[in-house]
Short mmCIF file of C-alpha atoms and ligand atoms in Angstrom, two decimals:
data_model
loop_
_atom_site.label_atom_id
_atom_site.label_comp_id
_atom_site.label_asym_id
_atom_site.label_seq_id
_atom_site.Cartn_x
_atom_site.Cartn_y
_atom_site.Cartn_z
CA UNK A 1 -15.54 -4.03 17.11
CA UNK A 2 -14.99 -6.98 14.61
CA UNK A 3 -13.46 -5.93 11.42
CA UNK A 4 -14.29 -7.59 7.92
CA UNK A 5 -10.93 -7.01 5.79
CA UNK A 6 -10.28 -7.99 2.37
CA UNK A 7 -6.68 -8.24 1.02
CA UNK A 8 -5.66 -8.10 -2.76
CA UNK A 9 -2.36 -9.57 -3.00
CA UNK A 10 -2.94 -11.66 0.03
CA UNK A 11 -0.30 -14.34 0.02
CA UNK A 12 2.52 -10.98 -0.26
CA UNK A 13 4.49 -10.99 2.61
CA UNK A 14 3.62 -8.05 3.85
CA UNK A 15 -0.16 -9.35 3.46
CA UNK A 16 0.86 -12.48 5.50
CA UNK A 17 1.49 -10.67 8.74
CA UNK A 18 -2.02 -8.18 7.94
CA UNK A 19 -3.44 -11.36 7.68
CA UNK A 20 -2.61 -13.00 11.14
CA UNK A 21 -2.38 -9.43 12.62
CA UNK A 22 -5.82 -8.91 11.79
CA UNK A 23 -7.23 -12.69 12.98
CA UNK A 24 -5.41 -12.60 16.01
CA UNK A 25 -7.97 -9.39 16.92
CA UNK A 26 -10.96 -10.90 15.96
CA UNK A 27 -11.11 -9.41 12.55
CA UNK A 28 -12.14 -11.58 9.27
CA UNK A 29 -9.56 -11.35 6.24
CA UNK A 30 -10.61 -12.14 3.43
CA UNK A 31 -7.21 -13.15 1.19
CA UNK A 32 -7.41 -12.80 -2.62
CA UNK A 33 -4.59 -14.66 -4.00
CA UNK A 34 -3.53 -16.30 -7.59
CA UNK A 35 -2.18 -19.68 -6.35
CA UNK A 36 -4.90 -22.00 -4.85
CA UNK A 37 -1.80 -23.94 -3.19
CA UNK A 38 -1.00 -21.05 -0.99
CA UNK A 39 -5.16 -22.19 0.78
CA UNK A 40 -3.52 -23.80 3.95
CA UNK A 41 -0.76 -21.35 4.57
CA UNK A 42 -3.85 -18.38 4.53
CA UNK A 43 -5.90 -20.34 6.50
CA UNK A 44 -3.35 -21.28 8.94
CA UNK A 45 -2.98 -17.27 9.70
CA UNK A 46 -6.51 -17.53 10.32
CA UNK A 47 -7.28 -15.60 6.68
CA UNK A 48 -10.31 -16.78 4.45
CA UNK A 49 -8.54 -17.56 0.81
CA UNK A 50 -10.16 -16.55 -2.51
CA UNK A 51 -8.91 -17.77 -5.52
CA UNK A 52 -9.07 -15.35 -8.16
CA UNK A 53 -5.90 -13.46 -10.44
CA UNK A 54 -6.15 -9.46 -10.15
CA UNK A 55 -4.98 -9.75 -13.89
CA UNK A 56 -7.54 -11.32 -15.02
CA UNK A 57 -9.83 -9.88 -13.22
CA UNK A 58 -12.46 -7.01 -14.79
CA UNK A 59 -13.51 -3.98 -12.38
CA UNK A 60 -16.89 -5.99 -12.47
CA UNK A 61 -15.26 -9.37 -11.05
CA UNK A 62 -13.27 -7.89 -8.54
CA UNK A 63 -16.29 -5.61 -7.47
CA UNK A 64 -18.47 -9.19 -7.13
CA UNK A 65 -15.59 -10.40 -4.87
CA UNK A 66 -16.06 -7.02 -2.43
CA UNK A 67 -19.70 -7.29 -2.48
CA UNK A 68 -19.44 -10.90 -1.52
CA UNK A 69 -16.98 -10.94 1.06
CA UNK A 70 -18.74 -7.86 2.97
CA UNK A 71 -15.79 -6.31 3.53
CA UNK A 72 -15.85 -3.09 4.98
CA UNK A 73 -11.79 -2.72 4.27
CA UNK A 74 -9.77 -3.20 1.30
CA UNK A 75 -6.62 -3.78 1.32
CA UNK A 76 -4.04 -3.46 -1.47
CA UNK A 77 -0.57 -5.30 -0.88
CA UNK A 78 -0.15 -6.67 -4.00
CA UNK A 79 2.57 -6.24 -6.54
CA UNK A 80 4.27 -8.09 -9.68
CA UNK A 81 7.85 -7.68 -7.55
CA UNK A 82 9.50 -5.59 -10.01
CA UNK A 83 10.40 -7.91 -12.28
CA UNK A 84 9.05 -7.58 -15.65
CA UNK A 85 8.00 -3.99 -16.78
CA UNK A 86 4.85 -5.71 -18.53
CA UNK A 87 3.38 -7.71 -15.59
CA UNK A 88 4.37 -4.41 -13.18
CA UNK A 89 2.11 -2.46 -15.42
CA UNK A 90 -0.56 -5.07 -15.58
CA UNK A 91 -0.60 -5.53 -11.52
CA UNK A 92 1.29 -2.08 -9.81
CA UNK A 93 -0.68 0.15 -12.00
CA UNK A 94 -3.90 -0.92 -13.58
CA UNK A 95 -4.32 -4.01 -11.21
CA UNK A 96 -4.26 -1.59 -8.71
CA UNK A 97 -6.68 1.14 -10.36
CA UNK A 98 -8.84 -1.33 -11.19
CA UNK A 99 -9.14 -2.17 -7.17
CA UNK A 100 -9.93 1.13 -6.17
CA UNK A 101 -12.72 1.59 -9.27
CA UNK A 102 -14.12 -1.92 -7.65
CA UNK A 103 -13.85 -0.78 -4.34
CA UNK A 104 -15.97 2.49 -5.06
CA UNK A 105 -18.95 0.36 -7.29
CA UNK A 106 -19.18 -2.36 -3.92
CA UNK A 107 -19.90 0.64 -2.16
CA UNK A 108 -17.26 0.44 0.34
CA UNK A 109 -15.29 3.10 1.76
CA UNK A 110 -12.08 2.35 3.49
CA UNK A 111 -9.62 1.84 1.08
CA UNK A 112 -5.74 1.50 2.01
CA UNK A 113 -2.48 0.84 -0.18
CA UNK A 114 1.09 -0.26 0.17
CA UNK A 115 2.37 1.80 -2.26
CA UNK A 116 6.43 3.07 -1.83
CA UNK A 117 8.70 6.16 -0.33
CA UNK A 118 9.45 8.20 -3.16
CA UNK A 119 6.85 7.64 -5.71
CA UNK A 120 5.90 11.28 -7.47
CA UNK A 121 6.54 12.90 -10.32
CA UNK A 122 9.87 13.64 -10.45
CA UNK A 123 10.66 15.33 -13.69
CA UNK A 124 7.03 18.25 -13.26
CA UNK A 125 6.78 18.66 -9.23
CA UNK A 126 9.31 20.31 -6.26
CA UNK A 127 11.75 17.79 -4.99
CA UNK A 128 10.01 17.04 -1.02
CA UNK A 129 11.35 20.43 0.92
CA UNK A 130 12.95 18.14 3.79
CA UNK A 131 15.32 16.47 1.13
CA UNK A 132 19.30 16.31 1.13
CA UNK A 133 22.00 15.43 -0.65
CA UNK A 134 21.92 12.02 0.44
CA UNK A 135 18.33 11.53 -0.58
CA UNK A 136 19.04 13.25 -4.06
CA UNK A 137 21.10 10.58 -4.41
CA UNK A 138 19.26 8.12 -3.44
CA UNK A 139 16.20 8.95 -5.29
CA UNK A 140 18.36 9.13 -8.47
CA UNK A 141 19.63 5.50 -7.87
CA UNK A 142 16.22 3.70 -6.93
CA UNK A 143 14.80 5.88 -10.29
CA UNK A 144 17.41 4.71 -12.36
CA UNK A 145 17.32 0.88 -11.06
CA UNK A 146 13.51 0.48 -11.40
CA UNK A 147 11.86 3.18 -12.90
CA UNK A 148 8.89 0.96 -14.52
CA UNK A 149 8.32 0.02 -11.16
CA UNK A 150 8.12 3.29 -9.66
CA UNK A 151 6.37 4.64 -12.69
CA UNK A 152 3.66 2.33 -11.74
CA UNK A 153 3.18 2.86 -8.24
CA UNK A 154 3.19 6.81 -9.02
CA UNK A 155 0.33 6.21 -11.81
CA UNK A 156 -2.05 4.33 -9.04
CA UNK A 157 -1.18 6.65 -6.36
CA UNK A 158 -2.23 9.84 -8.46
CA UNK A 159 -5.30 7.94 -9.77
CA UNK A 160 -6.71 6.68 -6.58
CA UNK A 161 -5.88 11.05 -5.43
CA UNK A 162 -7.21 12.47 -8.43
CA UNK A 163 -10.26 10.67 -9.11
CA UNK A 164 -11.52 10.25 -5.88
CA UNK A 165 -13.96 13.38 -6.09
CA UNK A 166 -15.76 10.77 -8.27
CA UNK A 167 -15.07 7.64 -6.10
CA UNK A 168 -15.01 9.03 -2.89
CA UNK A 169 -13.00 6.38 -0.93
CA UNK A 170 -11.49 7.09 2.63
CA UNK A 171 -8.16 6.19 1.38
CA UNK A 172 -4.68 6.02 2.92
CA UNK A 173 -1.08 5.62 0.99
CA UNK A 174 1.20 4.23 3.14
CA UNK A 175 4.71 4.77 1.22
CA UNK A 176 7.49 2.10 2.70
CA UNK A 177 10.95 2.56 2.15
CA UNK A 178 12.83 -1.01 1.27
CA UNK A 179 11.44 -4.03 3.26
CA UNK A 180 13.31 -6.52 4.85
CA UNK A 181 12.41 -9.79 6.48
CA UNK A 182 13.75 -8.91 10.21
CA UNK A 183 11.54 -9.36 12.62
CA UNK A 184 9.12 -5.90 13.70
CA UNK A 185 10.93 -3.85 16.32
CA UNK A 186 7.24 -2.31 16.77
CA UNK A 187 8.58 1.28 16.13
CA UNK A 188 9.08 3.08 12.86
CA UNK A 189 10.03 6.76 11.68
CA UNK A 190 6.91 7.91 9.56
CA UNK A 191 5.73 11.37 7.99
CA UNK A 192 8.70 13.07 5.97
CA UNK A 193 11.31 11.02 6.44
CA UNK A 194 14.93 10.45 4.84
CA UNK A 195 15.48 7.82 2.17
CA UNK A 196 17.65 5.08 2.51
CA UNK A 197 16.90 3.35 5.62
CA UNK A 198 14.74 0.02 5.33
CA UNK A 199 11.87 -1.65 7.44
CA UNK A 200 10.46 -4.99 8.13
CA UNK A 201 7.44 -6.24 6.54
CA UNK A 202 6.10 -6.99 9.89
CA UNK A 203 6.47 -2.65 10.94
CA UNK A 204 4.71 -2.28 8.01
CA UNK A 205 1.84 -4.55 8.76
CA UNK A 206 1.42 -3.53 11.80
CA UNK A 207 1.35 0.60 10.64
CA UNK A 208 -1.07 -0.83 8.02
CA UNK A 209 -3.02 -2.30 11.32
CA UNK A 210 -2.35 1.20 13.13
CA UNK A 211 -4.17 3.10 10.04
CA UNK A 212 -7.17 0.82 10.14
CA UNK A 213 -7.72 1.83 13.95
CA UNK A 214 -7.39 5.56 12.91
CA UNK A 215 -9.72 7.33 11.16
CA UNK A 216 -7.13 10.70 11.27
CA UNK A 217 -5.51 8.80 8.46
CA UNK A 218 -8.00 9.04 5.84
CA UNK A 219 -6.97 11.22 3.39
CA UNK A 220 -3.36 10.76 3.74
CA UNK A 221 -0.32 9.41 1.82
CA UNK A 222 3.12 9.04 4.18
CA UNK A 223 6.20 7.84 4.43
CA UNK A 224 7.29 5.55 6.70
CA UNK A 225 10.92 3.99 7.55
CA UNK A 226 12.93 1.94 10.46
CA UNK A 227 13.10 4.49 13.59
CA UNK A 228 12.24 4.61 17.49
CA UNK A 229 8.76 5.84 17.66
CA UNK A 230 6.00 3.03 18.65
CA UNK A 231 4.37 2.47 15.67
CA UNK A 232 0.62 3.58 17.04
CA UNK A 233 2.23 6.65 18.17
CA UNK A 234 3.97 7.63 15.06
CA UNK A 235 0.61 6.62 12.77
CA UNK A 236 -1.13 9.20 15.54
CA UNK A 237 1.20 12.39 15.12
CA UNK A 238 0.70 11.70 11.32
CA UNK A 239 -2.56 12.11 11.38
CA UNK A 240 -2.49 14.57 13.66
CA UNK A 241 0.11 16.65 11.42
CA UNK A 242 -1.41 15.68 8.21
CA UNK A 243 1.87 14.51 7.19
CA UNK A 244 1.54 13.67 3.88
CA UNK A 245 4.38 13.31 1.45
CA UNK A 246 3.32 12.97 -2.18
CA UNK A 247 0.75 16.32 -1.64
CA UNK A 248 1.71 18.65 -4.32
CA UNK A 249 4.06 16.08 -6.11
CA UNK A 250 1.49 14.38 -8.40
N1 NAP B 1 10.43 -4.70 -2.05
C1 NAP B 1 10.57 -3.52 -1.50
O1 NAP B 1 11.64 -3.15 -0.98
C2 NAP B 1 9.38 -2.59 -1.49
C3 NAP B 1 9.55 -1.31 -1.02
C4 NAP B 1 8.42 -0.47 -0.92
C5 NAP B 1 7.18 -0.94 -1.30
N2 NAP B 1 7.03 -2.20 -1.78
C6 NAP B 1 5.65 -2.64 -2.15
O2 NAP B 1 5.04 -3.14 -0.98
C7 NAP B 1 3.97 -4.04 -1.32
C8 NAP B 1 4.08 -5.29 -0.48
O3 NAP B 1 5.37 -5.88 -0.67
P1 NAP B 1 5.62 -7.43 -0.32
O4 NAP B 1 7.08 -7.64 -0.33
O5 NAP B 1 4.79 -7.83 0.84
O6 NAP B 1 5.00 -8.06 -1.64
P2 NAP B 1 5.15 -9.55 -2.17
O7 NAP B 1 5.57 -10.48 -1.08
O8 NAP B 1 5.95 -9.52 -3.44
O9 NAP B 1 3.64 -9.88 -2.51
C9 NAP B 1 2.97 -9.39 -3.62
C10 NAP B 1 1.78 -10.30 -3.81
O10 NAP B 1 1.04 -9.86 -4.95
C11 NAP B 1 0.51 -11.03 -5.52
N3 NAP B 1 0.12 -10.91 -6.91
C12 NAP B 1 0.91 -10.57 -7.96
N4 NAP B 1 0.21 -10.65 -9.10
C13 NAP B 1 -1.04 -11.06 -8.75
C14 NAP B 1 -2.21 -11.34 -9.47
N5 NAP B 1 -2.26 -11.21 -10.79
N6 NAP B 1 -3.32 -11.75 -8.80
C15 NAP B 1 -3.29 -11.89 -7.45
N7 NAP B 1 -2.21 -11.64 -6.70
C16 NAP B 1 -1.10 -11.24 -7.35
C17 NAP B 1 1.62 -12.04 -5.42
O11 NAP B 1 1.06 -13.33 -5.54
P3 NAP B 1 1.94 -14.65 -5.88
O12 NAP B 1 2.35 -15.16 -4.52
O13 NAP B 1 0.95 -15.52 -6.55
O14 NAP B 1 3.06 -14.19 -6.75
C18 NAP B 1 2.19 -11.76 -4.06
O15 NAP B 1 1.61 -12.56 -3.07
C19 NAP B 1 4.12 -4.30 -2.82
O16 NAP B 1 3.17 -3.52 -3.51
C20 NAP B 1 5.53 -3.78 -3.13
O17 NAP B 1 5.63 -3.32 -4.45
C21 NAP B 1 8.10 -3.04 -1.87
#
């Protein structure tokens, strides 16, 4: 059955490959984006473009978008790109925060984010069980490079957890580890996996896809890397597992 999907952050790259992903199914995408400019490219992916900024945007306005569009999806794949700690805030965390409050007053449901591996609280919850030496490192590294950024992601992910007794979205974190630009190999390590090893944008639309098509999902926040396992198949045993990787770290 036709979808009706709408993306915040639309003209991300990430979002680009939802978008035609999506259209090439049947699906409509609606594509919120800041730039009017970036119109044709979202239309030629077969998305519907809305011009509005999430930054300037009150709960109110973005809920008028939702209600408009008649999504039954919302997407978030937006971000500031790490940059400046002020805009990160401003888009990562309360852009975000502010989605999933308008998502909740439209009235609709599904509800997924791009969010990253790693995010939790580091200094007040256990390290994840299944990490190593390696990943110690790691984490320490990526913390240390761009903690505003992570900072961020982990404020929106524990909001859009904690408060959803009161909002009551079907929601799904999926937690990338770095993205590249290669092309999708279609497969992808997800659940608990090791830091360190990247995936393309287009594995991660297409397990963003993969979550929209399973329900077992809802509820869930997990990792997901390069690796061998069909991408449908890996989204499956994580919902089957309830793999989730930032339970009992926020
Ligand atoms: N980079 C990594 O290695 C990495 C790793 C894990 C997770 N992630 C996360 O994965 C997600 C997707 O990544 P990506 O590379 O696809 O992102 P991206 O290409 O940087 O896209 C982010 C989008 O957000 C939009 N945006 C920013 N501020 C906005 C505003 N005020 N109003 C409307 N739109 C706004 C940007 O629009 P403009 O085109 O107008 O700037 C851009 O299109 C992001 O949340 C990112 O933080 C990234």
């Amino acid at each position: 059955m036709a979808a009706n999907t709408l993306i915040f952050g639309g003209s991300g790259k990430c979002a680009r490959h939802i978008t035609r992903l999506l259209a090439a199914e049947g699906h409509t995408v609606h594509s919120v984006i800041r730039n009017p400019d970036q119109r044709p490219d979202i239309e030629g992916l077969g998305g519907e473009p809305i011009v509005q900024s999430i930054e300037e945007s009150s709960v109110d306005d973005l809920a008028n978008t939702i209600t408009s569009s008649k999504a039954s999806t919302v997407l978030w794949c937006a971000g500031a790109g790490g940059g400046s700690p002020g805009r990160t805030k401003a888009v990562d965390n309360e852009g975000a925060i502010r989605s999933m409050e308008a998502t909740a007053q439209a009235g609709v449901k599904r509800y997924i984010i791009i969010s990253a591996i790693d995010v939790r609280d580091r200094r007040n919850k256990p390290e994840p069980e299944w990490y190593d030496d390696n990943d110690r490192q790691r984490s320490e590294k990526v913390w240390t490079a761009i903690g505003p950024y992570m900072q961020a992601k982990f404020a929106a992910d524990r909001n859009l957890v904690t408060e959803n007794g009161r909002r009551g979205l079907e929601y799904t974190i999926v937690r990338p580890g770095g993205l590249t630009n290669e092309a999708g190999q279609g497969t992808i390590a997800a659940g608990k996996v090791h830091l360190g090893s990247t995936i393309s944008r287009e594995d991660v639309a297409q397990t963003v896809v993969e979550c929209l098509k399973n329900d077992g999902t809802k509820g869930l926040a997990f990792d997901c890397v390069g690796g061998d396992t069909p991408i449908a198949e890996a989204v499956a045993q994580v919902a089957k597992e309830r793999l989730d990787g930032f339970a009992g770290r926020y």
